[in-house]
Amino acid sequence: MIKNKLKSAIALGIIASLSACKNSSDDSSRKDDIELVPGSVKLGLLPDTQGGGWNVAVHPMEAALAKHQEEGVNVVIPVGDLTDNGSTHEWEQWVGVATKYREAGMEFLPVMGNHETSWAYTVEWIENMRHFIPEDAIHMPSAEWLNYYIIRENVLMIGLAYYNLPIAFGWIQDVLAENEGRFDHVVIASHDA
């Protein structure tokens, strides 16, 4: 499972790197001809932050977000399992750390993990994550605040709750068709490995 998560993280990292680059000449084979586009999308991942028991792994979360900030990451995808038990205390911890970075200009695209999937946890998820999910997000009908997408520059980013791909597959196809020509890169983020 860790191996699969690592593969997913590497794939997203590659996609993020590609989406933030452009070729400055006709010879794309030259490595030194690739430059970052000012204001481009630079993605970072925030892995599971549940700390075990009834706490969030605050210090590792803070370290990961600080590193992303140092590297110029402007969009962070928390990939689920933000809490261990979905408790109010855990959400307060998570929001307390993430708010500082959101206020500094970092955009968050959180996706729900299996630790947040019970109905009671979903209520807390929506209450806390609705402030992090971008206002311009387009939500999947009947799965608002769980499955959504945004477009930033030339990148279409879709967030899916844990194990929602089977129910969201048709919606994803519609999103791709409806937005054809508006993106060059697609990132589908989910807690599923």
C-alpha positions as semicolon CSV with decimal commas, in nm:
position;residue;x (nm);y (nm);z (nm)
1;M;0,000;0,000;0,000
2;I;0,283;0,242;0,083
3;K;0,446;0,153;-0,249
4;N;0,123;0,241;-0,435
5;K;0,089;0,571;-0,246
6;L;0,449;0,653;-0,332
7;K;0,382;0,582;-0,701
8;S;0,077;0,810;-0,686
9;A;0,276;1,084;-0,519
10;I;0,552;1,057;-0,779
11;A;0,299;1,070;-1,062
12;L;0,134;1,379;-0,918
13;G;0,474;1,540;-0,867
14;I;0,563;1,479;-1,229
15;I;0,229;1,621;-1,341
16;A;0,279;1,925;-1,119
17;S;0,626;1,983;-1,258
18;L;0,510;1,949;-1,617
19;S;0,215;2,179;-1,568
20;A;0,442;2,453;-1,435
21;C;0,691;2,450;-1,722
22;K;0,702;2,587;-2,070
23;N;0,949;2,559;-2,350
24;S;1,126;2,885;-2,429
25;S;1,252;2,774;-2,773
26;D;1,168;2,536;-3,053
27;D;1,432;2,286;-2,934
28;S;1,253;2,114;-2,646
29;S;1,532;1,860;-2,604
30;R;1,754;2,115;-2,429
31;K;1,706;2,100;-2,054
32;D;1,823;2,460;-1,999
33;D;1,548;2,592;-2,230
34;I;1,272;2,501;-1,982
35;E;1,167;2,778;-1,746
36;L;0,895;2,827;-1,490
37;V;0,606;3,037;-1,606
38;P;0,546;3,330;-1,365
39;G;0,226;3,268;-1,171
40;S;0,209;2,907;-1,285
41;V;0,046;2,625;-1,092
42;K;0,290;2,445;-0,865
43;L;0,133;2,149;-0,686
44;G;0,232;1,995;-0,357
45;L;0,090;1,696;-0,171
46;L;0,008;1,674;0,197
47;P;-0,001;1,305;0,294
48;D;-0,218;1,156;0,569
49;T;-0,202;1,382;0,873
50;Q;-0,384;1,165;1,125
51;G;-0,157;1,126;1,424
52;G;-0,314;0,828;1,593
53;G;-0,539;0,848;1,893
54;W;-0,725;1,175;1,894
55;N;-0,465;1,411;1,753
56;V;-0,340;1,532;1,417
57;A;0,031;1,500;1,336
58;V;0,069;1,876;1,376
59;H;0,450;1,899;1,362
60;P;0,496;1,689;1,043
61;M;0,204;1,874;0,883
62;E;0,360;2,208;0,968
63;A;0,700;2,094;0,834
64;A;0,551;1,970;0,505
65;L;0,355;2,291;0,448
66;A;0,655;2,508;0,541
67;K;0,866;2,318;0,286
68;H;0,595;2,362;0,022
69;Q;0,584;2,734;0,098
70;E;0,965;2,756;0,070
71;E;0,949;2,579;-0,268
72;G;0,682;2,815;-0,404
73;V;0,397;2,565;-0,402
74;N;0,069;2,749;-0,451
75;V;-0,179;2,457;-0,460
76;V;-0,169;2,181;-0,196
77;I;-0,369;1,862;-0,219
78;P;-0,425;1,703;0,123
79;V;-0,480;1,343;0,010
80;G;-0,722;1,228;0,279
81;D;-0,707;1,085;0,628
82;L;-0,661;1,435;0,763
83;T;-0,786;1,308;1,099
84;D;-0,782;0,969;1,264
85;N;-1,127;0,979;1,423
86;G;-1,293;1,287;1,274
87;S;-1,320;1,451;1,615
88;T;-1,380;1,822;1,664
89;H;-1,044;1,845;1,844
90;E;-0,860;1,693;1,546
91;W;-1,035;1,928;1,303
92;E;-0,940;2,226;1,519
93;Q;-0,576;2,113;1,508
94;W;-0,578;2,059;1,130
95;V;-0,755;2,385;1,052
96;G;-0,527;2,572;1,293
97;V;-0,217;2,472;1,096
98;A;-0,366;2,497;0,745
99;T;-0,528;2,838;0,799
100;K;-0,189;3,005;0,841
101;Y;-0,081;2,883;0,496
102;R;-0,415;2,959;0,331
103;E;-0,391;3,315;0,460
104;A;-0,039;3,334;0,311
105;G;-0,186;3,254;-0,033
106;M;-0,163;2,875;-0,052
107;E;-0,474;2,715;-0,204
108;F;-0,595;2,381;-0,067
109;L;-0,784;2,107;-0,254
110;P;-0,864;1,858;0,023
111;V;-0,995;1,512;-0,054
112;M;-1,173;1,288;0,193
113;G;-0,998;0,972;0,309
114;N;-1,139;0,654;0,461
115;H;-1,098;0,800;0,813
116;E;-1,357;1,065;0,727
117;T;-1,620;0,855;0,549
118;S;-1,882;0,779;0,813
119;W;-2,189;1,004;0,812
120;A;-2,090;1,171;1,141
121;Y;-1,739;1,237;1,013
122;T;-1,876;1,371;0,685
123;V;-2,071;1,641;0,871
124;E;-1,747;1,757;1,039
125;W;-1,560;1,723;0,707
126;I;-1,800;1,955;0,526
127;E;-1,813;2,204;0,811
128;N;-1,433;2,231;0,821
129;M;-1,329;2,177;0,459
130;R;-1,588;2,403;0,295
131;H;-1,362;2,692;0,402
132;F;-1,065;2,536;0,221
133;I;-1,232;2,409;-0,096
134;P;-1,211;2,701;-0,344
135;E;-1,525;2,911;-0,385
136;D;-1,519;2,860;-0,762
137;A;-1,511;2,479;-0,733
138;I;-1,773;2,298;-0,939
139;H;-1,925;2,021;-0,729
140;M;-2,055;1,686;-0,847
141;P;-2,436;1,674;-0,808
142;S;-2,535;1,464;-0,505
143;A;-2,174;1,471;-0,380
144;E;-2,125;1,839;-0,300
145;W;-1,815;1,909;-0,089
146;L;-1,696;1,554;-0,156
147;N;-1,623;1,550;-0,531
148;Y;-1,539;1,871;-0,713
149;Y;-1,311;2,028;-0,969
150;I;-1,133;2,353;-1,041
151;I;-0,927;2,485;-1,330
152;R;-0,616;2,687;-1,261
153;E;-0,444;2,822;-1,569
154;N;-0,410;2,514;-1,792
155;V;-0,458;2,251;-1,521
156;L;-0,788;2,078;-1,447
157;M;-0,783;1,939;-1,093
158;I;-1,048;1,695;-0,973
159;G;-1,085;1,597;-0,608
160;L;-1,263;1,272;-0,522
161;A;-1,363;1,137;-0,183
162;Y;-1,235;0,795;-0,083
163;Y;-1,376;0,517;-0,301
164;N;-1,584;0,758;-0,510
165;L;-1,428;0,683;-0,849
166;P;-1,692;0,419;-0,934
167;I;-1,977;0,667;-0,876
168;A;-1,788;0,964;-1,023
169;F;-1,655;0,807;-1,343
170;G;-1,939;0,933;-1,565
171;W;-1,921;1,278;-1,405
172;I;-1,545;1,293;-1,472
173;Q;-1,605;1,208;-1,838
174;D;-1,863;1,489;-1,857
175;V;-1,625;1,735;-1,687
176;L;-1,350;1,652;-1,936
177;A;-1,585;1,693;-2,233
178;E;-1,743;2,016;-2,105
179;N;-1,405;2,177;-2,044
180;E;-1,227;2,057;-2,358
181;G;-0,978;2,318;-2,475
182;R;-0,954;2,485;-2,133
183;F;-0,676;2,263;-1,996
184;D;-0,357;2,090;-2,102
185;H;-0,307;1,883;-1,787
186;V;-0,542;1,683;-1,563
187;V;-0,483;1,588;-1,201
188;I;-0,727;1,352;-1,033
189;A;-0,668;1,342;-0,660
190;S;-0,808;1,074;-0,434
191;H;-0,710;0,888;-0,121
192;D;-0,745;0,560;-0,312
193;A;-0,412;0,401;-0,401
